[in-house]
PDB file of C-alpha atoms in Angstrom:
ATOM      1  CA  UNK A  57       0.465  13.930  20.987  1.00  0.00           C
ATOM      2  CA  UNK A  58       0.964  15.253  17.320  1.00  0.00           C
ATOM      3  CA  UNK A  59       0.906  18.693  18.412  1.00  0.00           C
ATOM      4  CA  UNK A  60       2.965  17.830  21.282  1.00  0.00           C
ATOM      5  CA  UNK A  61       5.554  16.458  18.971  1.00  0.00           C
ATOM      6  CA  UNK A  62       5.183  18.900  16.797  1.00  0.00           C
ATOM      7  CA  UNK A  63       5.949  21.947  18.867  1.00  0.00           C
ATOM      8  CA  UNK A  64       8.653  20.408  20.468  1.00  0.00           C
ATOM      9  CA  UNK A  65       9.983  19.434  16.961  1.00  0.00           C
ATOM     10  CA  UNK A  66       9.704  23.880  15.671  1.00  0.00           C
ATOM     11  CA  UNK A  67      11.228  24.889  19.408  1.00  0.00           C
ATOM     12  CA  UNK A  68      14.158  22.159  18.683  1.00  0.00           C
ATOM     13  CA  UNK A  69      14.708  23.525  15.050  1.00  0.00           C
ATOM     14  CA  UNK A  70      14.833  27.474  16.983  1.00  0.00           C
ATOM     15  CA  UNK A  71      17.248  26.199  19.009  1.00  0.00           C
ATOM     16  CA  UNK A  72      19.415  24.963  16.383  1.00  0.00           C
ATOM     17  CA  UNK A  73      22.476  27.327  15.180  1.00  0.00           C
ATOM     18  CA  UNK A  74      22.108  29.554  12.183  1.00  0.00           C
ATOM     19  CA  UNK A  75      24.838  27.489  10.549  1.00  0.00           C
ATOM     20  CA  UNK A  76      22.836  24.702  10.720  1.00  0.00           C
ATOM     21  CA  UNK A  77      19.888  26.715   8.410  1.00  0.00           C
ATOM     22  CA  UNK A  78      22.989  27.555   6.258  1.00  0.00           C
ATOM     23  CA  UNK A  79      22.968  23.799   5.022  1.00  0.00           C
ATOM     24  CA  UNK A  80      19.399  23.385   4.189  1.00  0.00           C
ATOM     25  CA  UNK A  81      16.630  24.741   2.516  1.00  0.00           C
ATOM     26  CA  UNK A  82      13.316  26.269   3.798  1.00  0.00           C
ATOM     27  CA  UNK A  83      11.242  23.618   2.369  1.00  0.00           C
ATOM     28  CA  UNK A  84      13.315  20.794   3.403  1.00  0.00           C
ATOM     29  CA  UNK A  85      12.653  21.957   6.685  1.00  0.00           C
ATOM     30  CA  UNK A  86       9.303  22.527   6.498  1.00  0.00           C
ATOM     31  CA  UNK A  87       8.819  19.217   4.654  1.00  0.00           C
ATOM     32  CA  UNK A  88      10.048  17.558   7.943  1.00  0.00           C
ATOM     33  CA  UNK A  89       7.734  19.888  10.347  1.00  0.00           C
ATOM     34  CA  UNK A  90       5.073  18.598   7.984  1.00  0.00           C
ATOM     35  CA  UNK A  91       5.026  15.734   6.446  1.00  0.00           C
ATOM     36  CA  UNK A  92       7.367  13.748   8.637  1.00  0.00           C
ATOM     37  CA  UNK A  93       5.038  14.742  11.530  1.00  0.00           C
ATOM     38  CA  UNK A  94       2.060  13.455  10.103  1.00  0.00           C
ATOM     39  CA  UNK A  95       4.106  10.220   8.629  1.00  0.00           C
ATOM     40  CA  UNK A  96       4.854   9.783  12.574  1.00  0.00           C
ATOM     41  CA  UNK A  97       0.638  10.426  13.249  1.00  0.00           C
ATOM     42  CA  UNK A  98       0.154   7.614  10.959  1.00  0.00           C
ATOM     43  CA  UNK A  99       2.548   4.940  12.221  1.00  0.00           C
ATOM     44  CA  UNK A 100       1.336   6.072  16.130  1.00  0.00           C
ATOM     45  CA  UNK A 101      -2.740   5.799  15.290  1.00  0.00           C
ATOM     46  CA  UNK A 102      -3.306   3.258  12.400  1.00  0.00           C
ATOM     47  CA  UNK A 103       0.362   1.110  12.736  1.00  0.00           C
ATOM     48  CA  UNK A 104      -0.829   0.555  16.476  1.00  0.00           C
ATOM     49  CA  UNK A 105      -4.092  -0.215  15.908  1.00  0.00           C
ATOM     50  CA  UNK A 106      -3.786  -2.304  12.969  1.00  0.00           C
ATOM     51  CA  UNK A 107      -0.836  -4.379  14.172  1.00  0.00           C
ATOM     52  CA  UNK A 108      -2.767  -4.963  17.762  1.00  0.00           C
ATOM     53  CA  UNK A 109      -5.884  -5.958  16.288  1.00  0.00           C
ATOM     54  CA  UNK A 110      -3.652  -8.356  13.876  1.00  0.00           C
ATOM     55  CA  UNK A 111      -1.988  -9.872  16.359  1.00  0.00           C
ATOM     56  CA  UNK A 112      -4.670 -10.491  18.404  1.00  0.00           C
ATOM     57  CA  UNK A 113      -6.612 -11.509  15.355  1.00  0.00           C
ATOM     58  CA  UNK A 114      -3.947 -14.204  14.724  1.00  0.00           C
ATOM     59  CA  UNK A 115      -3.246 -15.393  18.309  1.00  0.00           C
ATOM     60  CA  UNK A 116      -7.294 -15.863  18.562  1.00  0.00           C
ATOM     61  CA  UNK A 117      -7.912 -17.594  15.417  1.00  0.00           C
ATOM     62  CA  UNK A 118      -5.105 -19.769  15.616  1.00  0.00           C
ATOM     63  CA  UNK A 119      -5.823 -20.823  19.093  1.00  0.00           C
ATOM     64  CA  UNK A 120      -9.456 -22.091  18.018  1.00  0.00           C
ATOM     65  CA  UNK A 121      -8.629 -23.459  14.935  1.00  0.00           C
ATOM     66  CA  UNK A 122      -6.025 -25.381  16.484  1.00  0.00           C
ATOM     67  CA  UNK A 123      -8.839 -26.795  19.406  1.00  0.00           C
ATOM     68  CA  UNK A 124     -11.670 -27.715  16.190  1.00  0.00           C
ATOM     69  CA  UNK A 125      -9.223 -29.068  14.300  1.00  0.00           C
ATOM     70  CA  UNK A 126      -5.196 -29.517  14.011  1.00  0.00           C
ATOM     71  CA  UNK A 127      -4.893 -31.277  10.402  1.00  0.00           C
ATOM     72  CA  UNK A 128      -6.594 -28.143   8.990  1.00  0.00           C
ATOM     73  CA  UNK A 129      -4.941 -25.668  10.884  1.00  0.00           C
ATOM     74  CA  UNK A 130      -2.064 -26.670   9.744  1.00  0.00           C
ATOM     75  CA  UNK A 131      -2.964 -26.709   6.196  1.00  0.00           C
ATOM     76  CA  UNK A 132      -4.154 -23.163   6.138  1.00  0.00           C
ATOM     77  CA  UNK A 133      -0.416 -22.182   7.517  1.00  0.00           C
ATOM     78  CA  UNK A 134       0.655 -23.122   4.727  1.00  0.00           C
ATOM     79  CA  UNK A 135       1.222 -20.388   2.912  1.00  0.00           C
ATOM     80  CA  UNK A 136       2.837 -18.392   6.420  1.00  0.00           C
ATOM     81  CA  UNK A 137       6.370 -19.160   5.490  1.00  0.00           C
ATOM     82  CA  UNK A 138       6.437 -17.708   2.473  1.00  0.00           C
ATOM     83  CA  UNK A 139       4.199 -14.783   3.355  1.00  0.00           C
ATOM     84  CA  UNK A 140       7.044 -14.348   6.040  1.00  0.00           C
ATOM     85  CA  UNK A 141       9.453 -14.020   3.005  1.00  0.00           C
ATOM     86  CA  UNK A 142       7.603 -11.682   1.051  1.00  0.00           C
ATOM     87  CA  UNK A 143       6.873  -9.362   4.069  1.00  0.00           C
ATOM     88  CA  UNK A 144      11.025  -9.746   5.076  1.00  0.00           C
ATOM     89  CA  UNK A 145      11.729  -9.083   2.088  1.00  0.00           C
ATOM     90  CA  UNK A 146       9.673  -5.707   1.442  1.00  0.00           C
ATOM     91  CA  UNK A 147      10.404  -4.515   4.596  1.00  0.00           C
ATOM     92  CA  UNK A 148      14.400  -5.199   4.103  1.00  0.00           C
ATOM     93  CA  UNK A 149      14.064  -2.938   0.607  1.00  0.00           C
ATOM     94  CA  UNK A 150      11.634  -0.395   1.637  1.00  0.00           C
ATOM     95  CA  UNK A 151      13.690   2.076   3.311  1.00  0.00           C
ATOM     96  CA  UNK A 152      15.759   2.884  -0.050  1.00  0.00           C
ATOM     97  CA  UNK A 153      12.850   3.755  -2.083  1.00  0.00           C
ATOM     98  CA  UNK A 154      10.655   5.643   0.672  1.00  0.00           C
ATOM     99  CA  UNK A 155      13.869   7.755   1.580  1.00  0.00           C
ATOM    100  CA  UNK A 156      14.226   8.497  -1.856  1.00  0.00           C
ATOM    101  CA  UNK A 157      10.778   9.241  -2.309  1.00  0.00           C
ATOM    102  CA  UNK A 158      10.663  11.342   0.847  1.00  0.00           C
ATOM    103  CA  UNK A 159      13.952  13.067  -0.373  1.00  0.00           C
ATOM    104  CA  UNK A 160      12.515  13.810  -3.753  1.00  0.00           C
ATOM    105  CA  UNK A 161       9.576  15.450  -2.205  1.00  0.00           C
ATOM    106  CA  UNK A 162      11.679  17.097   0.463  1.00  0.00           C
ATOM    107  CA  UNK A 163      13.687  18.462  -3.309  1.00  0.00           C
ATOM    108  CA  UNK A 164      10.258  19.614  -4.739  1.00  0.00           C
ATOM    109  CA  UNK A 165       9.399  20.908  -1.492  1.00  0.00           C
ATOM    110  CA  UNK A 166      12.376  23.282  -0.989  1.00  0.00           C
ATOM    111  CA  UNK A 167      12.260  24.726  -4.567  1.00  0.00           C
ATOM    112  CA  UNK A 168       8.498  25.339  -4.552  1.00  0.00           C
ATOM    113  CA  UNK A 169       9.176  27.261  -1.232  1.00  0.00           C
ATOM    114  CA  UNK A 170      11.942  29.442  -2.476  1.00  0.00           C
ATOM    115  CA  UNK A 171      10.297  30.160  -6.084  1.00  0.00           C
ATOM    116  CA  UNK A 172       7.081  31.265  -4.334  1.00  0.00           C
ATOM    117  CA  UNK A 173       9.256  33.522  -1.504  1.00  0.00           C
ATOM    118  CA  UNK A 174      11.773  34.750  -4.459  1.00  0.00           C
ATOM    119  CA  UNK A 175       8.386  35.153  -6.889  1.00  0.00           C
ATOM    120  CA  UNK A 176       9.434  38.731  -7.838  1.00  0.00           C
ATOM    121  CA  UNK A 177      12.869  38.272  -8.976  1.00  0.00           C
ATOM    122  CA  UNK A 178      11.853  35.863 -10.856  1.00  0.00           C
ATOM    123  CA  UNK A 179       9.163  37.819 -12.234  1.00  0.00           C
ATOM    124  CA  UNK A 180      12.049  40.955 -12.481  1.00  0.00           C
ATOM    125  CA  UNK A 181      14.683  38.703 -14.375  1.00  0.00           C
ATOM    126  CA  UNK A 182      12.334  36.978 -16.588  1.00  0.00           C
ATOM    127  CA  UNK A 183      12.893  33.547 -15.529  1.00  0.00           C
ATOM    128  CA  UNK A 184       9.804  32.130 -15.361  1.00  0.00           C
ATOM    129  CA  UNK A 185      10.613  29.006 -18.245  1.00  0.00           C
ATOM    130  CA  UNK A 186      13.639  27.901 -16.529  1.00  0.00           C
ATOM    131  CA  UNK A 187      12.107  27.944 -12.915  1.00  0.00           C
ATOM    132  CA  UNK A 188       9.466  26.595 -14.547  1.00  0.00           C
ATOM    133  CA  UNK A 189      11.511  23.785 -16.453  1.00  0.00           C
ATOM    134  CA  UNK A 190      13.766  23.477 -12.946  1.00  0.00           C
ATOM    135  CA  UNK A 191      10.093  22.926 -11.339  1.00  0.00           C
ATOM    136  CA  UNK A 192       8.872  20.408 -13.832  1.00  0.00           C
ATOM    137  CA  UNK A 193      12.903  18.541 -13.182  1.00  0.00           C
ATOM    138  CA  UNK A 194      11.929  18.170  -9.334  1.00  0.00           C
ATOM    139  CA  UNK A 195       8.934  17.099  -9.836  1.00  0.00           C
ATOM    140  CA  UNK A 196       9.722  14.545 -12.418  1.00  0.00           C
ATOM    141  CA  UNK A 197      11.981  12.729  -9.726  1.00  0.00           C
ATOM    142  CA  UNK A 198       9.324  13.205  -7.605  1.00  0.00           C
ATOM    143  CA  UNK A 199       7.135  11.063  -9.913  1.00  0.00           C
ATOM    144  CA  UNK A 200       9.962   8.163 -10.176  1.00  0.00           C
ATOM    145  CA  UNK A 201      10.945   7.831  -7.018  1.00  0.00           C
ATOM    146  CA  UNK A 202       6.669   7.430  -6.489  1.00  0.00           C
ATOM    147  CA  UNK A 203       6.063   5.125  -9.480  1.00  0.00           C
ATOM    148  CA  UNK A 204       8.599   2.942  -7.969  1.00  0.00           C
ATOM    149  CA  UNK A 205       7.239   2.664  -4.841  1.00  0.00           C
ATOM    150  CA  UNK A 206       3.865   1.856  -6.191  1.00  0.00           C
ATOM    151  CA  UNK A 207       4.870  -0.390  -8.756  1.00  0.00           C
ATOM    152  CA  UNK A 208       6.834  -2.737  -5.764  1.00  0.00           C
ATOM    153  CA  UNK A 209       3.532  -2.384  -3.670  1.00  0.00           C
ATOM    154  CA  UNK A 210       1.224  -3.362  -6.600  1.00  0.00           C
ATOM    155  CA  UNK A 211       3.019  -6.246  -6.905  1.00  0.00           C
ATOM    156  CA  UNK A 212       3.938  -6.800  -3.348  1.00  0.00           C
ATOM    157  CA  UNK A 213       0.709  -6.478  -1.811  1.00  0.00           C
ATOM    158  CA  UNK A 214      -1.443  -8.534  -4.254  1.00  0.00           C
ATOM    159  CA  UNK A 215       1.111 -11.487  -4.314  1.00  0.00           C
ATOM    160  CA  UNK A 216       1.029 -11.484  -0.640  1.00  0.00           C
ATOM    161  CA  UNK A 217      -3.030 -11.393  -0.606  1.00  0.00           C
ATOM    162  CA  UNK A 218      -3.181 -14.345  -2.573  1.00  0.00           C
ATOM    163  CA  UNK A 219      -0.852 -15.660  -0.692  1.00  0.00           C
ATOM    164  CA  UNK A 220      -3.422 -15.960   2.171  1.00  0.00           C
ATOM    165  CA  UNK A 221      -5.980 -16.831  -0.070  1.00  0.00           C
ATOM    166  CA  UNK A 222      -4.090 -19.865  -1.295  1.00  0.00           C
ATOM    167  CA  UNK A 223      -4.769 -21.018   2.556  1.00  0.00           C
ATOM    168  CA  UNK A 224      -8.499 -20.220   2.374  1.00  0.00           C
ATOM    169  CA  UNK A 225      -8.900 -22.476  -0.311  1.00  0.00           C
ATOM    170  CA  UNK A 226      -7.053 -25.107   0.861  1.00  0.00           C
ATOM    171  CA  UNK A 227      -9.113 -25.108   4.192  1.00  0.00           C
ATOM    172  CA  UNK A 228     -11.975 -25.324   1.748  1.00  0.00           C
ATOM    173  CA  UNK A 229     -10.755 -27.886  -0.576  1.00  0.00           C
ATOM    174  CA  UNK A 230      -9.485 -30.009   2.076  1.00  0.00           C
ATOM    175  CA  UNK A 231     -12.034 -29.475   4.248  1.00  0.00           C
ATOM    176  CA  UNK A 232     -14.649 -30.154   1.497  1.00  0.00           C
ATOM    177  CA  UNK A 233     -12.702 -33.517   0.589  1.00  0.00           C
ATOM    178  CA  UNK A 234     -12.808 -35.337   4.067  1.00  0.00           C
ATOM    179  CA  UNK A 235     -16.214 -33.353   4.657  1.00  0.00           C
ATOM    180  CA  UNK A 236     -17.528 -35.560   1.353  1.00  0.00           C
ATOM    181  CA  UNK A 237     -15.936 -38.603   2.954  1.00  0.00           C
ATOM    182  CA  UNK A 238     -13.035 -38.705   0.122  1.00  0.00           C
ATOM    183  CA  UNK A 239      -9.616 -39.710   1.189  1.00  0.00           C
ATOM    184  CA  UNK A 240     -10.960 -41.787   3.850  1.00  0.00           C
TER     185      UNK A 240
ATOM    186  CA  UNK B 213     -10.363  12.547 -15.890  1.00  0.00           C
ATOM    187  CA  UNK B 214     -11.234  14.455 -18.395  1.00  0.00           C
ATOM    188  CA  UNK B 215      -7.663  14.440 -19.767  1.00  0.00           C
ATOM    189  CA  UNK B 216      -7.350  10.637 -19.537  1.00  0.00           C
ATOM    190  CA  UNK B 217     -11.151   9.367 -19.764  1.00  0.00           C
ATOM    191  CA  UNK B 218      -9.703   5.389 -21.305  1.00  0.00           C
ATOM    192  CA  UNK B 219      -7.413   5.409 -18.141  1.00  0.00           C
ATOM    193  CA  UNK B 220     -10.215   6.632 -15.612  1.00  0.00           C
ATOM    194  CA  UNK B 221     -12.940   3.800 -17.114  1.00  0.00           C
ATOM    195  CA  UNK B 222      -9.887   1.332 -16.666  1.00  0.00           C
ATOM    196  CA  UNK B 223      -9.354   2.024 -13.271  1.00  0.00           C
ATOM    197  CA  UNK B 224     -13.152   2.057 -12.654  1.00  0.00           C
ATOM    198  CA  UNK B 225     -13.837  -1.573 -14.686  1.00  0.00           C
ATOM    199  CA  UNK B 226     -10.948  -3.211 -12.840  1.00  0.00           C
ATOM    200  CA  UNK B 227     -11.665  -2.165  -9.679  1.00  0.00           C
ATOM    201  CA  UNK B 228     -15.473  -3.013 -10.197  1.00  0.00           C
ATOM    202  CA  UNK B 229     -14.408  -6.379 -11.248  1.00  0.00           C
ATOM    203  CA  UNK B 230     -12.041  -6.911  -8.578  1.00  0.00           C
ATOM    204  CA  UNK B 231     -14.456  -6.438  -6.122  1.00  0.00           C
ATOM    205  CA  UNK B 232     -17.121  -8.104  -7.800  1.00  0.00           C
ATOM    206  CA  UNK B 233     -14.707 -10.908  -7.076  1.00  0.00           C
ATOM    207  CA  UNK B 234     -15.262 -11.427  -3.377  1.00  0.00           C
ATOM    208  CA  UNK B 235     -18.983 -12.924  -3.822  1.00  0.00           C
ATOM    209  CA  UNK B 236     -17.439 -15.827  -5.597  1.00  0.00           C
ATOM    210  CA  UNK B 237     -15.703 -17.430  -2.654  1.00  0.00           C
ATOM    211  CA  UNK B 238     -18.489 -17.210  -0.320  1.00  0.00           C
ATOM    212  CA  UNK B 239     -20.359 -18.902  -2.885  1.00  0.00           C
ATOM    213  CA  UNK B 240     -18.004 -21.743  -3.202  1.00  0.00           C
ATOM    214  CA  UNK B 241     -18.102 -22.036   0.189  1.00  0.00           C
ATOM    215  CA  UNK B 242     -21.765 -22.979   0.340  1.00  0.00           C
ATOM    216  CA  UNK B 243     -21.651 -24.904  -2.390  1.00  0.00           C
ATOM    217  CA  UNK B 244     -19.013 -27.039  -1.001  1.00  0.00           C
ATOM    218  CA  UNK B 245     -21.207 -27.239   2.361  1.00  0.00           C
ATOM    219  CA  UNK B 246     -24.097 -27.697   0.816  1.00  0.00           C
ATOM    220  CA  UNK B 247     -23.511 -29.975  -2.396  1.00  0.00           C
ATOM    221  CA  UNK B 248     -20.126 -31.795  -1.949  1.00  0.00           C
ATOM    222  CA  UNK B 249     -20.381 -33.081   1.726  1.00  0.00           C
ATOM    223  CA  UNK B 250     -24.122 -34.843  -0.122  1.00  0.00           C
ATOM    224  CA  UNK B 251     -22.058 -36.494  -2.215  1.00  0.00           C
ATOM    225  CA  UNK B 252     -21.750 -34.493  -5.037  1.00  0.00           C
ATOM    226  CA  UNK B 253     -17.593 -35.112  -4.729  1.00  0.00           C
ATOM    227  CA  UNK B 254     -17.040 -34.195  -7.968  1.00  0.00           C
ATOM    228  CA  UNK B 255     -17.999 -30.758  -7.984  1.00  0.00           C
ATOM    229  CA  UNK B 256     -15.187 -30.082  -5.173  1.00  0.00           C
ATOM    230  CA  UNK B 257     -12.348 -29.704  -7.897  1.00  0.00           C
ATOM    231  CA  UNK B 258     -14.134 -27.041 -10.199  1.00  0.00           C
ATOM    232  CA  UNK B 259     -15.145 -25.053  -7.172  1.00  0.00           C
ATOM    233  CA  UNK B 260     -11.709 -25.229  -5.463  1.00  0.00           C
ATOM    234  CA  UNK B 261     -10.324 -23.828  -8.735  1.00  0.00           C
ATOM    235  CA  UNK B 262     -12.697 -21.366  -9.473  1.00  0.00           C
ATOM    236  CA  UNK B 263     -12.223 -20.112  -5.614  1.00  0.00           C
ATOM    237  CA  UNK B 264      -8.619 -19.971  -6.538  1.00  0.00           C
ATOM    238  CA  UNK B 265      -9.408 -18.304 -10.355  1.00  0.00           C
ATOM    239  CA  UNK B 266     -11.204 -15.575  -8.384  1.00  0.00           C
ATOM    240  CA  UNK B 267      -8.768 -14.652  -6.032  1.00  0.00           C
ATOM    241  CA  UNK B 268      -6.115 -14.462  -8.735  1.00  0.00           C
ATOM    242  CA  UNK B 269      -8.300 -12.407 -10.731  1.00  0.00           C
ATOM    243  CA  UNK B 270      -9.261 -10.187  -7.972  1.00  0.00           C
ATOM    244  CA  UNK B 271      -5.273  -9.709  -6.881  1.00  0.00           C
ATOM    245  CA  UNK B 272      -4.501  -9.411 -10.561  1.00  0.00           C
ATOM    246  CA  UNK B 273      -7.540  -6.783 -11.287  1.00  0.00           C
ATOM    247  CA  UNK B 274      -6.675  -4.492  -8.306  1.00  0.00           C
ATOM    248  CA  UNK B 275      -2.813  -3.318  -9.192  1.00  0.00           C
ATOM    249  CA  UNK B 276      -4.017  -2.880 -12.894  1.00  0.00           C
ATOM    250  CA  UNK B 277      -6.817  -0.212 -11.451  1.00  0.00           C
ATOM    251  CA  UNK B 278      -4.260   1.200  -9.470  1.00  0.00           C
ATOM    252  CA  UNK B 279      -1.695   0.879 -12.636  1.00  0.00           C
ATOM    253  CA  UNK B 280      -4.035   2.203 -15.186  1.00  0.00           C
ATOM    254  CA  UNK B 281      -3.564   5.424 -13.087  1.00  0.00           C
ATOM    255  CA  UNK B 282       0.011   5.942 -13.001  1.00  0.00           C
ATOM    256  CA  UNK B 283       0.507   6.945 -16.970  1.00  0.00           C
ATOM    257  CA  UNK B 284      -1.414   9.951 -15.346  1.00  0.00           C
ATOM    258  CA  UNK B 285       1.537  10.997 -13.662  1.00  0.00           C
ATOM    259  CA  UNK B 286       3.781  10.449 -16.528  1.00  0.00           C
ATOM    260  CA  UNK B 287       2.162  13.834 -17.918  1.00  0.00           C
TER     261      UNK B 287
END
């Protein structure tokens, strides 16, 4: 399927007018025949899988929990709004810092390409410290536009798994509680 | 590593402690089943918390492993 999409993705960029190359750089390009493709492999093989086996994961558990017992159940949902927040929430931001993640990469990308094809004029003219400082400027947004996204996701991702924690141990406190005949 | 050993033993020693956290609520869960529904009520509190300690500590322990890496990028 990858290669499938792939190849039809290189004979659609053949097909495209030369103008079209006028307005973008080799790398750019080739950061979407590469990168982009394989973004695509990952959503296709683990988003699939993982959100299947989720869902069925939830729909299951739920159901049987429900059946044992409803008082409980509904005390380890607790925490489902607001881990229906948080996940809103990410997903609603995401897209501005992955594009500009993606585009800084796409940046890096595109002058790494043409410094390594253009290699010997910039050997001729001497330019190696300012490709080299022009380099170290792309990659340097590179390494923002990344540090953002990971500092959002270390603090996404752990709030949200304690989230569902928080409804562990109230299945377990709870639980416990009536278990020990308190409450009663 | 070599570069930034303080940052790589970081990483390591909060990620081994993070993970080290996930025996603890298994164990509370025992304990509960074995020692509070006997009667032993008023260990439930302690146990619920410290459940609830170690799954702050391991959500709080994993970013910093993964944060203790990013000064790497910074060069």
């Amino acid at each position: 399927m990858i290669f499938d999409l792939r190849s039809d993705l290189y004979a659609h960029i053949q097909q495209l007018p030369l103008a079209w190359f006028d307005n973008r750089a080799t790398g750019d390009i080739m950061t979407r025949l590469l990168e982009d493709v394989t973004a695509v492999e990952r959503v296709l093989i683990d988003g699939i899988e993982q959100g299947v086996i989720a869902v069925l994961q939830i729909a299951i558990v739920t159901t049987m929990l429900f059946f044992y017992l409803p008082w409980l159940t509904w005390l380890a949902l607790i925490p489902v709004p607001l881990l229906a927040v948080g996940a809103l929430a990410y997903t609603f931001s995401a897209p501005g810092r992955y594009r500009a993640q993606r585009k800084a990469s796409s940046a890096m990308n595109a002058l790494l390409h043409d410094n390594l094809a253009g290699i010997r004029q910039i050997k001729t003219y001497v330019r190696e410290r300012e490709e080299h400082a022009r380099f170290n400027g792309a990659s340097d947004d590179l390494r923002q536009a990344t540090m953002t996204v990971m500092r959002v996701w270390a603090a996404y991702n752990p709030a949200m798994s304690f989230l569902g924690a928080c409804g562990a141990v109230a299945v377990v406190g709870f639980g416990g509680a009536r278990g020990a005949g308190m409450g009663k | 590593m070599r570069r930034y050993p303080w940052m790589a033993t970081g990483m390591l020693a909060c990620a081994v402690l993070g993970t080290l956290m996930v025996v603890v609520f298994p164990k509370v869960t025992q304990l509960v089943i074995d020692d509070v529904r006997r009667g032993r009520g008023d260990r439930l509190l302690p146990l619920v918390l410290a459940a609830a300690a170690s799954f702050f500590a391991r959500d709080l322990l994993m970013p910093c492993a993964l944060s203790s890496i990013m000064p790497l990028n910074n060069g």
